[in-house]
mmCIF file of C-alpha atoms in Angstrom:
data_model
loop_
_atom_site.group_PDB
_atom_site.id
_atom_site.type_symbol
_atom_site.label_atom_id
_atom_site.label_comp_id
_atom_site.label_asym_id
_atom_site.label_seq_id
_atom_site.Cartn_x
_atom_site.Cartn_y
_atom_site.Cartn_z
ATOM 1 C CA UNK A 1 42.559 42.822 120.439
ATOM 2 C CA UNK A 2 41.060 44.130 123.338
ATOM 3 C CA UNK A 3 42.992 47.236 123.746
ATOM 4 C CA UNK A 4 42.450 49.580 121.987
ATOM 5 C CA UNK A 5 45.197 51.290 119.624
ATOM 6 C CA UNK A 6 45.411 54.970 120.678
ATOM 7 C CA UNK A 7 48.155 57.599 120.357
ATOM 8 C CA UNK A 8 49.666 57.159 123.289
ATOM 9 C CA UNK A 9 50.455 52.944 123.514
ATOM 10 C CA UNK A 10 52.103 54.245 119.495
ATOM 11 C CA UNK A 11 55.297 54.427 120.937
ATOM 12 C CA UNK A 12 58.212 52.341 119.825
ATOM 13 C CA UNK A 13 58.156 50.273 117.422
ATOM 14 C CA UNK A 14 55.454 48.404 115.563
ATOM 15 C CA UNK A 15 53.597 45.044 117.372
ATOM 16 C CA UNK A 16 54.740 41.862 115.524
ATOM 17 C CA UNK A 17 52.252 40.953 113.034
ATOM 18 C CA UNK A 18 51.383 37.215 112.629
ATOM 19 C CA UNK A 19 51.485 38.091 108.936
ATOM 20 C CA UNK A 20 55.290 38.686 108.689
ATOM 21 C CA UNK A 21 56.466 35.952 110.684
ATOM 22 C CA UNK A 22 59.788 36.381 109.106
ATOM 23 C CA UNK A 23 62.844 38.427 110.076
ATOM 24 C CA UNK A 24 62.694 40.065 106.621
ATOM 25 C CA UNK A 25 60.240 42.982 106.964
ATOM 26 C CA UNK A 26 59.566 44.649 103.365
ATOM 27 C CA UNK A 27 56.123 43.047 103.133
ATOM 28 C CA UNK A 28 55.105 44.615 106.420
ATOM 29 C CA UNK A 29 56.353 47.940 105.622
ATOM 30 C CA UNK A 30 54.797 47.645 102.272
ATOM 31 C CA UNK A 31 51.306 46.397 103.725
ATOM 32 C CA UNK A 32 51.100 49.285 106.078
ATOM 33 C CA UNK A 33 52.011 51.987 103.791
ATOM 34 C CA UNK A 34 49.161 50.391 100.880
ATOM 35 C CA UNK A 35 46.681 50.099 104.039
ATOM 36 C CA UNK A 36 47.006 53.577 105.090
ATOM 37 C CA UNK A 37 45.990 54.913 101.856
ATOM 38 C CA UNK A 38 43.229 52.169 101.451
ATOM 39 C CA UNK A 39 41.957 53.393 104.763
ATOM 40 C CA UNK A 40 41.173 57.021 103.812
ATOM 41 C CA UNK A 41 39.890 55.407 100.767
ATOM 42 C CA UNK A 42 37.234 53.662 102.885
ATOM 43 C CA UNK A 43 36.842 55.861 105.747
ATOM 44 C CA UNK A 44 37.845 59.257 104.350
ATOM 45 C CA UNK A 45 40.724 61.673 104.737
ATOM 46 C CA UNK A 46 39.748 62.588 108.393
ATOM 47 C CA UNK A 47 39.874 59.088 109.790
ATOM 48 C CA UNK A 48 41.988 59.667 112.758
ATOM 49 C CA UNK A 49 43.174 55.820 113.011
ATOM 50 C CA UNK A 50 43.920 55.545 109.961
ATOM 51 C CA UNK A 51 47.624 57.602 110.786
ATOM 52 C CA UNK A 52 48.108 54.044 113.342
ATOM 53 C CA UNK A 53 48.868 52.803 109.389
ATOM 54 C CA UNK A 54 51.314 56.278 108.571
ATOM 55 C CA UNK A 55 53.035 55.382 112.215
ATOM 56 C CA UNK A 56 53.649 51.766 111.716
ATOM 57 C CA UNK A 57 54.944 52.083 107.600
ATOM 58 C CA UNK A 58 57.106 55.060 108.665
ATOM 59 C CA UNK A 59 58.888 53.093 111.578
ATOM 60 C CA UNK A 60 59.032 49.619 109.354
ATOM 61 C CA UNK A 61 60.261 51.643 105.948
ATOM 62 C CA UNK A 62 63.397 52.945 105.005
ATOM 63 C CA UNK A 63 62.757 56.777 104.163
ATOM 64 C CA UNK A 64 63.730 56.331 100.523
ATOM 65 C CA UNK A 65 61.085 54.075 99.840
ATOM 66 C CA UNK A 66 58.185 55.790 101.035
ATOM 67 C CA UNK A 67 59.542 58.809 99.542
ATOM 68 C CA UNK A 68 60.088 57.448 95.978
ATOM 69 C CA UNK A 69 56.097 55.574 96.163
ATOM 70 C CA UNK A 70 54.937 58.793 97.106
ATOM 71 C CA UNK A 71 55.964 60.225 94.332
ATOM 72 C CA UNK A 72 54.691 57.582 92.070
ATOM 73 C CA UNK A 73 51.463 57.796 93.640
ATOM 74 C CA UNK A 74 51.497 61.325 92.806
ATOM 75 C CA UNK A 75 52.516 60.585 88.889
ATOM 76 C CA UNK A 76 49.870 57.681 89.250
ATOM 77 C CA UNK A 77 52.725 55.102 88.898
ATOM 78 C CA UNK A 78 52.181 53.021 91.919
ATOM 79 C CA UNK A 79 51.989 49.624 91.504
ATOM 80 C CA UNK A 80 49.952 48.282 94.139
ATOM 81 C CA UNK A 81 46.398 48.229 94.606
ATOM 82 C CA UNK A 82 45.144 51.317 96.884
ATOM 83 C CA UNK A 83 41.183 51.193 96.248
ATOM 84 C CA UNK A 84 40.999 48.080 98.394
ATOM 85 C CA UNK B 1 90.567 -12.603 48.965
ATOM 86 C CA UNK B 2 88.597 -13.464 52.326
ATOM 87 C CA UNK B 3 84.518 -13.849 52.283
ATOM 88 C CA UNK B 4 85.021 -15.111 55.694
ATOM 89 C CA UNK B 5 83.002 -12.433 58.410
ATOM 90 C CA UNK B 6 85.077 -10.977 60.949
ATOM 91 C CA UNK B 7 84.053 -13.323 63.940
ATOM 92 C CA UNK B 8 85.683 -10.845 66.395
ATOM 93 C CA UNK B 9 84.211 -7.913 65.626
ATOM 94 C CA UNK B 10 80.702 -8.869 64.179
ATOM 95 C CA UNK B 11 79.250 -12.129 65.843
ATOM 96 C CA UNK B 12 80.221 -12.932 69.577
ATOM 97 C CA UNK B 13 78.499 -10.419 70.982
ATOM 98 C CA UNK B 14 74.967 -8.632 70.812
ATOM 99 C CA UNK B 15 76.171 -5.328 72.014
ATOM 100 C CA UNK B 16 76.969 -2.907 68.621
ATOM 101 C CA UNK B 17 80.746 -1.978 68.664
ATOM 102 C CA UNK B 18 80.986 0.948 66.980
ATOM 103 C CA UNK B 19 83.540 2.500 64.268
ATOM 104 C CA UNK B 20 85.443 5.605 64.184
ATOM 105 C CA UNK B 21 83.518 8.754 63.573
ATOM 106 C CA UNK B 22 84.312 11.894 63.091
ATOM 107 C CA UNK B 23 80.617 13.056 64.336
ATOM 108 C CA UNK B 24 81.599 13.334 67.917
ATOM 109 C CA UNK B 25 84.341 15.593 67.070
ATOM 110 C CA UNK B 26 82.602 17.984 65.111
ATOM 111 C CA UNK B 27 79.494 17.917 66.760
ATOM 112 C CA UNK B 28 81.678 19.193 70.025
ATOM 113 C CA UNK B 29 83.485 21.586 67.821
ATOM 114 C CA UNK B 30 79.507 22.697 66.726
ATOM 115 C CA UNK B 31 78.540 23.092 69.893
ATOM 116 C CA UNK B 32 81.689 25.351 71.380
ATOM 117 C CA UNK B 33 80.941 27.342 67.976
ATOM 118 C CA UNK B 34 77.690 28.017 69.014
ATOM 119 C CA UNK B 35 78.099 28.825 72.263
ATOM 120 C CA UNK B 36 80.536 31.191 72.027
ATOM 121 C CA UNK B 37 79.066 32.416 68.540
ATOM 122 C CA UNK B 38 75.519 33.285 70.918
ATOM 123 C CA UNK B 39 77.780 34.862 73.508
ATOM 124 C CA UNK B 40 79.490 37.059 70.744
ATOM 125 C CA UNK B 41 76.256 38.145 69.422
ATOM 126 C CA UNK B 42 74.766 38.848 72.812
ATOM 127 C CA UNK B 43 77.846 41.389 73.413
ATOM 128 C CA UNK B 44 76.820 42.774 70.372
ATOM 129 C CA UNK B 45 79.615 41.516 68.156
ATOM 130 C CA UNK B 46 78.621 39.509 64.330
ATOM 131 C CA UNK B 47 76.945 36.587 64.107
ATOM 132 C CA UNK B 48 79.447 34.683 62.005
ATOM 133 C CA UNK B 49 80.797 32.107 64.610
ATOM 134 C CA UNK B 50 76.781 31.676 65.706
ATOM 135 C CA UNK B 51 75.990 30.805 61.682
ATOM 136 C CA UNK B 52 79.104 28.316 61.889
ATOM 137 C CA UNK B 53 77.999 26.831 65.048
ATOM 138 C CA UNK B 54 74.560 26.054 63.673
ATOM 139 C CA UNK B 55 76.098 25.016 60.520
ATOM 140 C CA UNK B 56 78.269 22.347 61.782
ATOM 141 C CA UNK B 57 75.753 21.219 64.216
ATOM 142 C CA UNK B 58 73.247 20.552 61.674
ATOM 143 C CA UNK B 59 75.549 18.892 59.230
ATOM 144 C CA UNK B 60 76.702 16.590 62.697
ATOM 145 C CA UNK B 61 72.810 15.517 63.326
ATOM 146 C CA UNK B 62 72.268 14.734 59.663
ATOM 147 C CA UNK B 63 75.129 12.765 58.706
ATOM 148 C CA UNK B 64 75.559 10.982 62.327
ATOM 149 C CA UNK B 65 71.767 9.893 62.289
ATOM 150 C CA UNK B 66 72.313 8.798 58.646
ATOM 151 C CA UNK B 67 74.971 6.794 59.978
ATOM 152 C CA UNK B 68 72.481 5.420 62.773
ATOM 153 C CA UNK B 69 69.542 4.579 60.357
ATOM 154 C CA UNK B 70 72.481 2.704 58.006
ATOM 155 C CA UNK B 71 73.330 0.527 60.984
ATOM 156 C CA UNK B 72 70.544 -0.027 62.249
ATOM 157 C CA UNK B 73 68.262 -0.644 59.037
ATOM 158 C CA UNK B 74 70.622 -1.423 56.965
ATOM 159 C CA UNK B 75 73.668 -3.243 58.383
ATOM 160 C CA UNK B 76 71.214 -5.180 61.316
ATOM 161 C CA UNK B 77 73.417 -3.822 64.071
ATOM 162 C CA UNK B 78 70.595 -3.001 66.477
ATOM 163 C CA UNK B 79 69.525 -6.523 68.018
ATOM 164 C CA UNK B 80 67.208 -6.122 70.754
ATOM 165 C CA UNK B 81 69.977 -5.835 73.362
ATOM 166 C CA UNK B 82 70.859 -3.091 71.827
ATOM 167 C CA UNK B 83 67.452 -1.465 71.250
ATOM 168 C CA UNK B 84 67.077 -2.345 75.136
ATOM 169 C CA UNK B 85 70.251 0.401 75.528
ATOM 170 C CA UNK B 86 68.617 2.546 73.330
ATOM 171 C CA UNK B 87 64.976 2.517 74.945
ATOM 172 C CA UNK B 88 66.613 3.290 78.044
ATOM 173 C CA UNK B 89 68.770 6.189 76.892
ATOM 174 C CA UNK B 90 65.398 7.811 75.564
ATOM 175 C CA UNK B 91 63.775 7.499 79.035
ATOM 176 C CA UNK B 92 66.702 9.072 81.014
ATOM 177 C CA UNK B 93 66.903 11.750 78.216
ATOM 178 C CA UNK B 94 63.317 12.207 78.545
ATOM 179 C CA UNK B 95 64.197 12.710 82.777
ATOM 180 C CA UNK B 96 66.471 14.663 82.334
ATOM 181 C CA UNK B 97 63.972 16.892 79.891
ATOM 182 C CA UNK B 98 61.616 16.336 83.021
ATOM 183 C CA UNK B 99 64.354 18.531 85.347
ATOM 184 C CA UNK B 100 64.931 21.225 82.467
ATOM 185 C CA UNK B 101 60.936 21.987 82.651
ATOM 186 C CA UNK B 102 60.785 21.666 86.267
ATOM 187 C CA UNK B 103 63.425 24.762 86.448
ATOM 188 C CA UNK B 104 61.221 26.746 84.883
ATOM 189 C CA UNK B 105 57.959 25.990 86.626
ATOM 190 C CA UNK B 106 59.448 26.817 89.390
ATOM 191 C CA UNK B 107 60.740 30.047 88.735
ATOM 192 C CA UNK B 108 57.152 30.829 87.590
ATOM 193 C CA UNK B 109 55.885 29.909 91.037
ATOM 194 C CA UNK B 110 58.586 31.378 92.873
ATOM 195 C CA UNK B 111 57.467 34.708 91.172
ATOM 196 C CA UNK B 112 53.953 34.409 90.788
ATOM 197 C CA UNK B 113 52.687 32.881 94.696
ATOM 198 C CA UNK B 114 54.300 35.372 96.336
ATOM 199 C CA UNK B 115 55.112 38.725 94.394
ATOM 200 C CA UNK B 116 57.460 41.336 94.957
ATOM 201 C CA UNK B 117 56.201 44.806 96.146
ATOM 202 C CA UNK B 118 57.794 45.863 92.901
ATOM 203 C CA UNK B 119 54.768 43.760 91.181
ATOM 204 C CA UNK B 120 52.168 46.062 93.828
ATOM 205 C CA UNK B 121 52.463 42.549 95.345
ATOM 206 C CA UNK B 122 49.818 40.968 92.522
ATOM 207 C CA UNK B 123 49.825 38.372 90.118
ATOM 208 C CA UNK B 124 49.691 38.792 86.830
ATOM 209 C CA UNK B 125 51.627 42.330 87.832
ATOM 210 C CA UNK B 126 49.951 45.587 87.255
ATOM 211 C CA UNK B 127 50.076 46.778 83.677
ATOM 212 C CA UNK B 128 50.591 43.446 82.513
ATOM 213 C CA UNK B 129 47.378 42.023 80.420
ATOM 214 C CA UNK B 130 47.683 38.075 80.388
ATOM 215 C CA UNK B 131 46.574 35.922 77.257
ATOM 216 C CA UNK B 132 42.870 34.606 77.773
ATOM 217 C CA UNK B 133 43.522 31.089 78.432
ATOM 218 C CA UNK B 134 39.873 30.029 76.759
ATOM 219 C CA UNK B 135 40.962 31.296 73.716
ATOM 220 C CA UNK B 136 43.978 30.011 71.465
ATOM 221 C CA UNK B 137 45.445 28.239 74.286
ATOM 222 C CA UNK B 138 42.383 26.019 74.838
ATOM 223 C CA UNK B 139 42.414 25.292 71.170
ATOM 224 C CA UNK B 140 46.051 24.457 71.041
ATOM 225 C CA UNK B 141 45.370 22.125 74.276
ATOM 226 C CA UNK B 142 42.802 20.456 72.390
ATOM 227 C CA UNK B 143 45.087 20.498 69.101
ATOM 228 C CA UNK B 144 47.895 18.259 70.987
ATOM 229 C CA UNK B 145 45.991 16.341 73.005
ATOM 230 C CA UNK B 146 44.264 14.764 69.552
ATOM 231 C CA UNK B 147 47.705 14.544 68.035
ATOM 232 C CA UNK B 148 48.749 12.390 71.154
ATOM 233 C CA UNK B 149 45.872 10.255 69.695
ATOM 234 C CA UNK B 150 47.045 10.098 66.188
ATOM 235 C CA UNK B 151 50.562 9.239 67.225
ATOM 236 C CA UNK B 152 49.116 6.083 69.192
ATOM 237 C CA UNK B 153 46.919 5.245 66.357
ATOM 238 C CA UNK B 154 49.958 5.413 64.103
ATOM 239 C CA UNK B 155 51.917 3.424 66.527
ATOM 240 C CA UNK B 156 49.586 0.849 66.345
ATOM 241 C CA UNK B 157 48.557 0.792 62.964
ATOM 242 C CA UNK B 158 52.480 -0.578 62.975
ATOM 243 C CA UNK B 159 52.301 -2.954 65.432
ATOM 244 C CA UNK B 160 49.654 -4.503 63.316
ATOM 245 C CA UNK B 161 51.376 -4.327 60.297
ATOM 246 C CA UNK B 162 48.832 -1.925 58.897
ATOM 247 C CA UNK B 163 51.298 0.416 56.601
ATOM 248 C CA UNK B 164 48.616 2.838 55.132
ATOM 249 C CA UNK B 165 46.782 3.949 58.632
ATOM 250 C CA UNK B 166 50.422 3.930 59.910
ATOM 251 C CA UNK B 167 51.539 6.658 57.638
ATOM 252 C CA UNK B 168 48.493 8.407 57.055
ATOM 253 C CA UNK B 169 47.869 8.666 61.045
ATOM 254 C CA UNK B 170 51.888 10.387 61.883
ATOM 255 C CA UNK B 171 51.089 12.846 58.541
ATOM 256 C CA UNK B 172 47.898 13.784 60.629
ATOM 257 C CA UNK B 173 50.216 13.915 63.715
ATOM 258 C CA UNK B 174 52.834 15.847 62.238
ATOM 259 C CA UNK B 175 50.131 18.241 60.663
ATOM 260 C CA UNK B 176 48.670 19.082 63.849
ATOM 261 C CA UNK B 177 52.103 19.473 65.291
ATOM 262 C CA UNK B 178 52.928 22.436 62.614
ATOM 263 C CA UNK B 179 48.977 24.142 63.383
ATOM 264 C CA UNK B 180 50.071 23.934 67.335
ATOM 265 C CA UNK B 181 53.627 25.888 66.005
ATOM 266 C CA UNK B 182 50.958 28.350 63.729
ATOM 267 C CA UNK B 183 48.725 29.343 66.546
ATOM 268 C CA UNK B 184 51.331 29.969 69.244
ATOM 269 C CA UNK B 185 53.350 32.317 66.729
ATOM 270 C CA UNK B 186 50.013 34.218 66.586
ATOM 271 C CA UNK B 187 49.820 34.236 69.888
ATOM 272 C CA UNK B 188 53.048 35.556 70.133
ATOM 273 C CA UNK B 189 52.633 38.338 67.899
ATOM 274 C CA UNK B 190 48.851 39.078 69.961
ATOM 275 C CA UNK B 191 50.812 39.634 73.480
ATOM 276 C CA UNK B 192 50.732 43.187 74.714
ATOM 277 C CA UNK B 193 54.147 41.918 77.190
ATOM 278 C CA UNK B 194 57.553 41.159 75.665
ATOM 279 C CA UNK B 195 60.278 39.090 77.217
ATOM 280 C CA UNK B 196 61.721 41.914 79.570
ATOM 281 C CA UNK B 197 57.961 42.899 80.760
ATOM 282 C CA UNK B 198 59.004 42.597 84.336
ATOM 283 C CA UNK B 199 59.360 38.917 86.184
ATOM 284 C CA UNK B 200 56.029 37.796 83.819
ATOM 285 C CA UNK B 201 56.872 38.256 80.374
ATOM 286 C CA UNK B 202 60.163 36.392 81.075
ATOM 287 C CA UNK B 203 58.708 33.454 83.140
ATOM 288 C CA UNK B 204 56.058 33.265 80.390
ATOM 289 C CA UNK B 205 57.926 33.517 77.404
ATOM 290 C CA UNK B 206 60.877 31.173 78.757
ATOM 291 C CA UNK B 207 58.557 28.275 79.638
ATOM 292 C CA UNK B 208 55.901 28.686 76.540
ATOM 293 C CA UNK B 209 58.921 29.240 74.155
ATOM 294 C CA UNK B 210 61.131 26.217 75.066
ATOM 295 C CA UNK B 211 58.000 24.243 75.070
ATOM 296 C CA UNK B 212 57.541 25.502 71.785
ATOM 297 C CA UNK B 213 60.759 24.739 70.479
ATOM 298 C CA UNK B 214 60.610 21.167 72.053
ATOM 299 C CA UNK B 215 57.318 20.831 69.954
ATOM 300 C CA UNK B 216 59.305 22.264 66.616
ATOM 301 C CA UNK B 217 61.987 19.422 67.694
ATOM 302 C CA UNK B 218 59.342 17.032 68.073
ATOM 303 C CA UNK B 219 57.640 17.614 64.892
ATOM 304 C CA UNK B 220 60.999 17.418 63.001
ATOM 305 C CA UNK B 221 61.287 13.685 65.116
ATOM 306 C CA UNK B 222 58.065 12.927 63.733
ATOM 307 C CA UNK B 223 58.714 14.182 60.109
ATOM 308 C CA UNK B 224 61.845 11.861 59.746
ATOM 309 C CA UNK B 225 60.108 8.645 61.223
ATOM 310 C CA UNK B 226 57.155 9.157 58.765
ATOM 311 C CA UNK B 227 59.953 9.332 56.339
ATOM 312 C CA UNK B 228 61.864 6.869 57.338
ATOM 313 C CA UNK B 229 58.075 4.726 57.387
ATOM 314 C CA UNK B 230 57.620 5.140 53.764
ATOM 315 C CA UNK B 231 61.002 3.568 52.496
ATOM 316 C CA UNK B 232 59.553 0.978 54.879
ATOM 317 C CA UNK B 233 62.641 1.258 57.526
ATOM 318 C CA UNK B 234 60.368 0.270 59.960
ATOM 319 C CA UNK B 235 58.323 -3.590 60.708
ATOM 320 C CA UNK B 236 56.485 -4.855 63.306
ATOM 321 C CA UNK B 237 59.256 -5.988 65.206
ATOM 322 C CA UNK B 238 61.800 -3.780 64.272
ATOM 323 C CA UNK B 239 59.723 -0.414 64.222
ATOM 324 C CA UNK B 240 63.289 1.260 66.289
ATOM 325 C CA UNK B 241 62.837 4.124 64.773
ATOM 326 C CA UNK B 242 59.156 4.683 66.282
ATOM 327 C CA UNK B 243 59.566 2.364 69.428
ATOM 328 C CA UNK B 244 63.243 2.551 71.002
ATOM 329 C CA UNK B 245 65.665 5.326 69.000
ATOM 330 C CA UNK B 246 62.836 5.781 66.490
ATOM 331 C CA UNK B 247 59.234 5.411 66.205
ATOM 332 C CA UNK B 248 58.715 4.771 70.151
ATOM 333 C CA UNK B 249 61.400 7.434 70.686
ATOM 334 C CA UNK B 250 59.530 9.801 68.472
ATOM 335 C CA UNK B 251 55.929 8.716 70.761
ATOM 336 C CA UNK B 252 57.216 8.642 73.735
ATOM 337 C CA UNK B 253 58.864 12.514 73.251
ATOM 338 C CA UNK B 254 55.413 13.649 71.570
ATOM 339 C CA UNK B 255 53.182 12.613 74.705
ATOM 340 C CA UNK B 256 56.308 14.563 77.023
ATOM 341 C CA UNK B 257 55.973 17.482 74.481
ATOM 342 C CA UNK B 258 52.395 17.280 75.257
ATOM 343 C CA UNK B 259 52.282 16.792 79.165
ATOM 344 C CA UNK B 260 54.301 19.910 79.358
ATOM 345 C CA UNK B 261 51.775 21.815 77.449
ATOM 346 C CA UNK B 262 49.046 20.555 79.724
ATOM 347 C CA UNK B 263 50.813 21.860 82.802
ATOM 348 C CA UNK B 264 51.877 24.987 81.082
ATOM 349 C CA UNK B 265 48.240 25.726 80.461
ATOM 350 C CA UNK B 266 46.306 24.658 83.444
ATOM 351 C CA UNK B 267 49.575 27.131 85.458
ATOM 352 C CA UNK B 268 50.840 29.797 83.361
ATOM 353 C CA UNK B 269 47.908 30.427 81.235
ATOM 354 C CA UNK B 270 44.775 29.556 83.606
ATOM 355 C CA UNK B 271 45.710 29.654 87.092
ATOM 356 C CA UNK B 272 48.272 32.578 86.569
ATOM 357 C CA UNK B 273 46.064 34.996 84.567
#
């Protein structure tokens, strides 16, 4: 990709991703929401590209769902994997 | 009083007519019985109809497989045209066995290649802990693939007219069929997962258990040829029991019993853990 990702070319809505070819987008959401967190993981909690992750999983999610794994990441219920 | 044979019915043909039975008729009653009687206890009503169910099916398979083995051994009713029919009624059974299995494999990989993001999108899902496969499965692979030996040594021993390697082989056969049935209920009783442990614990314990019923059907296939074997029902060229309805019956569903496991282990328990 040559250019680069900033704040400003966020707007709308997510680029397709080769990755989720189909018109059914859970996995996507679901990818960007367990890369965001694997991101501060790896790069620390003041990685500002890491929120391109928080931008795409909040447009791609419904509001519910990000909510409710939220709150299982807080009771350490989350099923996926977020140490990368 | 006439000793004449009943030309009609007995000799111009070398298909086997059959008589009247009331087998059919109970064995469908059986069967509604237990359906029903499952359904009933699966709302949570008794069990009663369930019991009868089993009851009458059991009493059907005895009696109408008496009947069978008294034809066939006793009355000469099965000429080869008829143990043709039977050889081929085995194989599209045997198919159709194929397709049940199949159903369940694929489940498994319909889970298991791609999971849900309820699994954390991993397979085996988090919080489940999979059987090691190079433990008790490995043996138990081993375990059926000798008794697929045994029941081909057995089968031969017969074909050669060799009675006492014959019987002594299927005991070692059937033997090894009951230690497969030991170690997979220990296995059972090992697993951390149960049945309604998400999409794993049912894929795994629907496709390992009806294998291991098949195997419990098997070994009860095998137990009545070996049976059968030693009130010498069976000869080197009329061994139906072990070759068409019987002895090759019995063979031929022991090596499908044991294919399954095969693919069951190298899937479920290697590749999937």
């Amino acid at each position: 990709m040559s250019e680069q990702l900033t704040e400003e070319n966020w707007k709308g809505t997510p680029p397709f991703d080769a990755r989720f070819p189909n018109q059914n987008q859970t996995r996507n959401c679901y990818q960007n929401f367990v890369d965001y967190h694997r991101c501060h993981v790896k790069y620390g909690e003041d990685h500002a590209p890491c929120e391109y992750f928080k931008w795409a999983y909040k447009n791609l999610c419904p509001p519910q769902w990000y909510t409710k794994w939220d709150e299982q990441i807080e009771a350490g219920t989350f099923a996926g994997n977020l140490k990368g | 009083m006439k000793l004449k044979p009943d030309t009609k019915k007995w000799l111009v043909n070398p298909y086997h007519l059959v008589e009247y039975s009331p087998w059919p008729l109970t064995g469908s009653l059986g069967a509604l019985m237990l359906t029903s009687g499952v359904a009933a206890w699966f709302h949570k009503f008794n069990m009663n109809l369930f019991y009868l169910g089993i009851m009458l099916i059991m009493i059907t398979m005895m009696q109408w497989w008496r009947d069978v083995t008294r034809e066939s051994t006793m009355m000469g009713f099965h000429t080869s045209k008829t143990a043709k029919g039977l050889r081929i009624g085995m194989i599209l059974f045997i198919i159709s066995e194929i397709c049940f299995f199949f159903a369940f494999f694929w489940a498994f990989f319909h889970s298991s290649l791609a999971p849900t993001i309820e699994l954390g999108s991993n397979w085996p899902p988090t919080g489940i802990n999979p059987l090691s496969p190079w433990s008790v499965p490995l043996l138990n692979t081993v375990v059926l693939l000798a008794s697929g030996i045994t029941v081909t040594w057995s089968h031969h021993s017969l074909m050669t007219s060799n009675y006492k390697e014959s019987a002594q082989s299927l005991m070692m056969t059937i033997l090894l069929g009951l230690y497969f049935t030991y170690l997979q209920g220990c296995e059972y009783i090992e697993t951390s997962f149960s049945l309604s442990d998400s999409i794993y614990g049912t894929t795994f314990f629907v496709a390992t258990g009806f294998h291991g019923l098949h195997v419990i059907i098997g070994t009860i296939f095998l137990f009545t040829c070996c049976m059968r074997h030693l009130k010498f029902h069976f000869t080197k060229t009329h061994y139906l029991g072990f070759e068409a309805a019987g002895m090759q019956a019995a063979a031929w569903y022991w090596h499908f019993v044991d294919v399954v496991w095969l693919f069951l282990f190298i899937s479920i328990y290697w590749w999937g853990s």
